Amino acid sequence: MKISSPEWHIEPISTGLIQAERITSVLCEVQTPFQHVMIIDGECFGRSLILDGKTQSTELDEFVYHEGLVHPAMVSHRNPKNVLIVGGGEGATAREVLKYRDVEEVTMVDIDQKLVEVCQKFLPNHHMNAFKDPRLKIDFADALNFVDSLKKQYDVIIIDVPDPLEYGPAYRLFTLEFFLLLKNRMKLDGILVIQAGATGPSFSEQCFTAVANTLSQTFTICRGYEIFVPSFGSTWGFVTASEKIDPSTNTVANIDSALKTLSLDG
């Protein structure tokens, strides 16, 4: 649902609740073959990516979301070499993965080439030149078909796509069919993480619970967690899935040790 005015970005958060930000400038507005894309400068959150009327990331707090998405899985793996990113068009997810100097190859697949091109141009503070890293390979394709055709397996798989709105480009990427494909493309000691939407009493039934339940039909170990993202107006949920790795067993000492071992930049 898109609600807007010439001077404000107004976004429904939940029933009876909206969030509004004054727009200082619209840098880009385009309809791609897959979605409506806006990049704005806002008075509160700074430069922001908005897809189909929903805020995806903002200059003020994108690091909260992207660090929360990437690092629990990467640190829990202990030795990630090959990483698959599904979505992540603004390049910030790749940016966080590429901080690990021992990562050898990152494959990013996104259906919307125009979106990625727009983000490369207008969101430099999001991607921080990650697109120029020689370890990153980008494929523009339908993710389900792409994963189905893959022959290799990955240490870490990160799903960073918009919420599964019916008929939206990401809808099929939250299904049991896709999760089964991903399991076959993940090493036995690998781990997957997916953004799973807003959490809390008025949100969790919309997406988070469904994602967690579907993943639990596919993987032995599934763990959910949440963080607060101010620009989303809500806590936000993520789910990890694996056959061998349980992030909930991590201790502060283990995490500190892993971060030193993993040669993390930034």
Short mmCIF file of C-alpha atoms in Angstrom, two decimals:
data_model
loop_
_atom_site.label_atom_id
_atom_site.label_comp_id
_atom_site.label_asym_id
_atom_site.label_seq_id
_atom_site.Cartn_x
_atom_site.Cartn_y
_atom_site.Cartn_z
CA MET A 1 0.00 0.00 0.00
CA LYS A 2 1.43 3.36 -1.02
CA ILE A 3 0.38 6.59 0.68
CA SER A 4 2.29 9.74 -0.22
CA SER A 5 2.08 13.47 -0.71
CA PRO A 6 4.42 15.87 -2.51
CA GLU A 7 6.17 16.78 0.76
CA TRP A 8 5.79 13.69 2.96
CA HIS A 9 6.45 9.98 2.84
CA ILE A 10 3.57 8.47 4.80
CA GLU A 11 3.74 4.76 5.51
CA PRO A 12 1.26 2.48 7.30
CA ILE A 13 3.00 0.58 10.10
CA SER A 14 0.05 -1.39 11.44
CA THR A 15 -3.68 -1.00 11.93
CA GLY A 16 -4.25 2.46 13.36
CA LEU A 17 -0.59 3.47 13.12
CA ILE A 18 1.30 5.38 10.42
CA GLN A 19 4.77 6.89 10.21
CA ALA A 20 5.44 10.12 8.31
CA GLU A 21 8.67 11.83 7.31
CA ARG A 22 9.09 15.14 5.52
CA ILE A 23 10.79 14.69 2.14
CA THR A 24 13.52 17.21 1.40
CA SER A 25 14.20 15.87 -2.10
CA VAL A 26 13.30 13.00 -4.41
CA LEU A 27 16.46 11.77 -6.08
CA CYS A 28 14.91 9.00 -8.13
CA GLU A 29 11.45 7.61 -8.80
CA VAL A 30 11.04 4.83 -11.34
CA GLN A 31 8.79 1.90 -12.09
CA THR A 32 10.94 -1.12 -12.92
CA PRO A 33 9.46 -4.27 -14.47
CA PHE A 34 9.09 -5.60 -10.91
CA GLN A 35 8.40 -2.76 -8.46
CA HIS A 36 8.04 0.95 -7.81
CA VAL A 37 11.35 2.42 -6.63
CA MET A 38 11.88 5.72 -4.81
CA ILE A 39 15.07 7.11 -3.36
CA ILE A 40 14.52 10.18 -1.22
CA ASP A 41 16.35 12.43 1.16
CA GLY A 42 14.25 12.68 4.32
CA GLU A 43 14.42 15.17 7.15
CA CYS A 44 14.77 12.50 9.85
CA PHE A 45 16.23 9.33 8.33
CA GLY A 46 18.35 10.80 5.54
CA ARG A 47 18.70 9.04 2.22
CA SER A 48 16.21 6.20 1.98
CA LEU A 49 15.24 3.38 -0.35
CA ILE A 50 11.49 2.85 -0.66
CA LEU A 51 10.00 -0.05 -2.64
CA ASP A 52 6.28 -0.18 -3.40
CA GLY A 53 5.71 2.42 -0.71
CA LYS A 54 7.60 0.52 2.03
CA THR A 55 10.84 1.74 3.54
CA GLN A 56 13.63 -0.79 2.92
CA SER A 57 16.63 0.99 4.41
CA THR A 58 17.69 4.47 5.46
CA GLU A 59 20.99 6.24 5.86
CA LEU A 60 20.37 6.78 9.58
CA ASP A 61 19.89 3.18 10.67
CA GLU A 62 20.53 0.77 7.79
CA PHE A 63 23.56 -0.50 9.68
CA VAL A 64 21.27 -1.77 12.44
CA TYR A 65 19.35 -3.95 9.98
CA HIS A 66 22.26 -5.12 7.84
CA GLU A 67 24.64 -5.89 10.70
CA GLY A 68 21.81 -7.70 12.46
CA LEU A 69 21.07 -9.74 9.36
CA VAL A 70 24.62 -10.70 8.41
CA HIS A 71 26.88 -11.11 11.42
CA PRO A 72 25.06 -13.64 13.64
CA ALA A 73 25.16 -16.20 10.83
CA MET A 74 28.68 -15.36 9.67
CA VAL A 75 30.15 -15.48 13.17
CA SER A 76 28.27 -18.66 14.05
CA HIS A 77 29.71 -20.45 11.01
CA ARG A 78 33.27 -19.68 12.13
CA ASN A 79 34.86 -20.22 8.68
CA PRO A 80 32.69 -18.81 5.86
CA LYS A 81 34.39 -18.91 2.46
CA ASN A 82 31.52 -18.92 -0.04
CA VAL A 83 28.37 -16.86 0.54
CA LEU A 84 25.14 -16.58 -1.44
CA ILE A 85 23.04 -13.42 -1.09
CA VAL A 86 19.49 -13.49 -2.43
CA GLY A 87 18.31 -9.91 -2.95
CA GLY A 88 20.21 -7.15 -1.18
CA GLY A 89 19.97 -4.77 -4.11
CA GLU A 90 21.35 -1.71 -2.32
CA GLY A 91 24.64 -3.51 -1.71
CA ALA A 92 24.74 -3.09 2.06
CA THR A 93 24.37 -6.81 2.78
CA ALA A 94 27.31 -7.52 0.47
CA ARG A 95 29.24 -4.73 2.19
CA GLU A 96 28.90 -6.46 5.56
CA VAL A 97 29.79 -9.91 4.19
CA LEU A 98 32.86 -8.55 2.42
CA LYS A 99 34.23 -7.21 5.69
CA TYR A 100 35.37 -10.79 6.33
CA ARG A 101 38.77 -10.92 4.66
CA ASP A 102 38.76 -14.73 4.51
CA VAL A 103 35.59 -14.80 2.42
CA GLU A 104 36.65 -15.93 -1.04
CA GLU A 105 33.51 -15.52 -3.12
CA VAL A 106 30.14 -13.82 -2.74
CA THR A 107 27.36 -14.54 -5.22
CA MET A 108 24.48 -12.07 -5.23
CA VAL A 109 21.31 -12.76 -7.19
CA ASP A 110 18.64 -10.10 -7.68
CA ILE A 111 15.78 -10.12 -10.13
CA ASP A 112 15.73 -6.35 -10.61
CA GLN A 113 18.76 -5.03 -12.48
CA LYS A 114 17.32 -1.51 -12.68
CA LEU A 115 16.97 -1.38 -8.90
CA VAL A 116 20.59 -2.38 -8.40
CA GLU A 117 21.75 0.23 -10.93
CA VAL A 118 19.75 2.94 -9.17
CA CYS A 119 21.16 1.92 -5.79
CA GLN A 120 24.71 1.93 -7.12
CA LYS A 121 24.21 5.51 -8.28
CA PHE A 122 22.22 7.04 -5.44
CA LEU A 123 23.14 5.01 -2.32
CA PRO A 124 26.94 5.21 -2.06
CA ASN A 125 26.81 5.35 1.73
CA HIS A 126 24.89 2.07 1.73
CA HIS A 127 27.12 -0.04 -0.51
CA MET A 128 30.45 1.70 0.25
CA ASN A 129 31.86 0.49 -3.10
CA ALA A 130 31.06 -3.16 -2.34
CA PHE A 131 30.07 -3.59 -5.99
CA LYS A 132 33.70 -2.99 -6.97
CA ASP A 133 35.06 -5.80 -4.78
CA PRO A 134 36.39 -8.55 -7.11
CA ARG A 135 35.04 -11.23 -4.77
CA LEU A 136 31.45 -10.16 -5.54
CA LYS A 137 29.63 -11.66 -8.51
CA ILE A 138 26.13 -10.41 -9.39
CA ASP A 139 23.55 -12.35 -11.37
CA PHE A 140 20.30 -10.73 -12.47
CA ALA A 141 17.79 -13.55 -12.46
CA ASP A 142 14.74 -15.01 -10.79
CA ALA A 143 16.21 -16.35 -7.56
CA LEU A 144 14.15 -19.54 -7.48
CA ASN A 145 15.21 -20.53 -10.99
CA PHE A 146 18.78 -19.43 -10.33
CA VAL A 147 19.13 -21.50 -7.17
CA ASP A 148 17.51 -24.48 -8.86
CA SER A 149 20.18 -24.36 -11.58
CA LEU A 150 23.15 -24.03 -9.21
CA LYS A 151 25.66 -26.86 -8.94
CA LYS A 152 27.80 -25.57 -6.06
CA GLN A 153 27.07 -25.35 -2.35
CA TYR A 154 27.59 -22.45 0.05
CA ASP A 155 28.75 -21.99 3.62
CA VAL A 156 26.31 -19.16 4.33
CA ILE A 157 23.10 -18.17 2.53
CA ILE A 158 21.53 -14.78 3.26
CA ILE A 159 17.99 -13.94 2.13
CA ASP A 160 17.51 -10.17 2.02
CA VAL A 161 14.36 -9.58 0.00
CA PRO A 162 11.24 -7.47 0.68
CA ASP A 163 8.33 -8.87 2.64
CA PRO A 164 6.30 -11.53 0.77
CA LEU A 165 3.48 -9.33 -0.49
CA GLU A 166 1.08 -11.35 -2.61
CA TYR A 167 1.98 -11.04 -6.31
CA GLY A 168 5.17 -9.16 -5.37
CA PRO A 169 8.58 -10.21 -6.76
CA ALA A 170 9.65 -11.80 -3.46
CA TYR A 171 6.51 -13.84 -2.80
CA ARG A 172 7.89 -17.21 -3.97
CA LEU A 173 11.09 -16.77 -1.96
CA PHE A 174 9.32 -17.46 1.34
CA THR A 175 7.89 -20.83 0.31
CA LEU A 176 8.71 -24.38 1.35
CA GLU A 177 9.70 -25.09 -2.26
CA PHE A 178 12.40 -22.41 -2.20
CA PHE A 179 13.67 -23.34 1.26
CA LEU A 180 14.11 -26.95 0.12
CA LEU A 181 16.14 -25.77 -2.87
CA LEU A 182 18.32 -23.65 -0.59
CA LYS A 183 18.93 -26.58 1.74
CA ASN A 184 20.30 -28.58 -1.18
CA ARG A 185 22.61 -25.69 -2.11
CA MET A 186 23.98 -25.30 1.41
CA LYS A 187 26.85 -27.32 2.82
CA LEU A 188 25.99 -29.74 5.62
CA ASP A 189 27.74 -27.49 8.13
CA GLY A 190 26.30 -24.33 6.56
CA ILE A 191 23.79 -21.81 7.85
CA LEU A 192 21.00 -19.75 6.31
CA VAL A 193 19.52 -16.49 7.58
CA ILE A 194 16.43 -14.66 6.32
CA GLN A 195 14.76 -11.38 7.17
CA ALA A 196 11.32 -12.33 8.44
CA GLY A 197 9.40 -9.08 8.83
CA ALA A 198 8.09 -7.03 11.71
CA THR A 199 7.63 -8.63 15.12
CA GLY A 200 5.57 -7.82 18.18
CA PRO A 201 1.95 -8.54 19.16
CA SER A 202 0.39 -6.78 16.17
CA PHE A 203 2.90 -7.95 13.57
CA SER A 204 4.31 -11.42 14.17
CA GLU A 205 1.44 -13.38 12.66
CA GLN A 206 1.81 -11.47 9.39
CA CYS A 207 5.18 -12.88 8.38
CA PHE A 208 7.61 -13.84 11.13
CA THR A 209 5.71 -16.79 12.54
CA ALA A 210 4.93 -18.15 9.08
CA VAL A 211 8.57 -17.92 7.99
CA ALA A 212 9.82 -19.61 11.17
CA ASN A 213 7.25 -22.40 10.88
CA THR A 214 8.03 -23.04 7.21
CA LEU A 215 11.78 -23.15 7.81
CA SER A 216 11.29 -25.57 10.70
CA GLN A 217 9.71 -28.01 8.25
CA THR A 218 12.97 -27.99 6.29
CA PHE A 219 15.85 -27.56 8.74
CA THR A 220 16.70 -29.25 12.04
CA ILE A 221 17.80 -26.11 13.90
CA CYS A 222 15.85 -22.86 13.50
CA ARG A 223 16.39 -19.83 15.71
CA GLY A 224 14.59 -16.48 15.61
CA TYR A 225 15.80 -13.13 16.89
CA GLU A 226 14.77 -9.49 16.64
CA ILE A 227 16.20 -5.98 16.71
CA PHE A 228 14.59 -2.55 16.75
CA VAL A 229 14.90 -0.58 13.50
CA PRO A 230 13.65 3.00 14.06
CA SER A 231 12.85 3.74 10.43
CA PHE A 232 10.65 0.64 10.26
CA GLY A 233 8.69 1.77 13.31
CA SER A 234 8.99 -1.70 14.80
CA THR A 235 11.20 -4.47 16.02
CA TRP A 236 12.31 -6.62 13.09
CA GLY A 237 12.68 -10.36 12.98
CA PHE A 238 15.25 -12.71 11.47
CA VAL A 239 15.45 -16.50 11.41
CA THR A 240 18.53 -18.70 11.06
CA ALA A 241 18.31 -22.28 9.83
CA SER A 242 20.88 -25.06 9.79
CA GLU A 243 21.47 -28.77 10.24
CA LYS A 244 24.52 -28.34 12.46
CA ILE A 245 24.86 -24.75 13.71
CA ASP A 246 22.90 -23.34 16.64
CA PRO A 247 23.60 -19.60 17.13
CA SER A 248 21.80 -19.67 20.48
CA THR A 249 24.76 -21.56 21.97
CA ASN A 250 27.13 -18.65 21.28
CA THR A 251 28.61 -16.92 24.31
CA VAL A 252 30.16 -13.46 24.46
CA ALA A 253 33.59 -15.06 24.77
CA ASN A 254 32.94 -17.31 21.76
CA ILE A 255 31.77 -14.37 19.67
CA ASP A 256 34.79 -12.24 20.59
CA SER A 257 37.10 -15.14 19.74
CA ALA A 258 35.37 -15.77 16.43
CA LEU A 259 35.55 -12.11 15.42
CA LYS A 260 39.31 -12.14 15.98
CA THR A 261 39.76 -15.40 14.07
CA LEU A 262 37.58 -14.27 11.16
CA SER A 263 39.76 -11.27 10.28
CA LEU A 264 36.86 -8.83 10.25
CA ASP A 265 37.36 -5.39 8.70
CA GLY A 266 35.34 -2.37 9.83
#
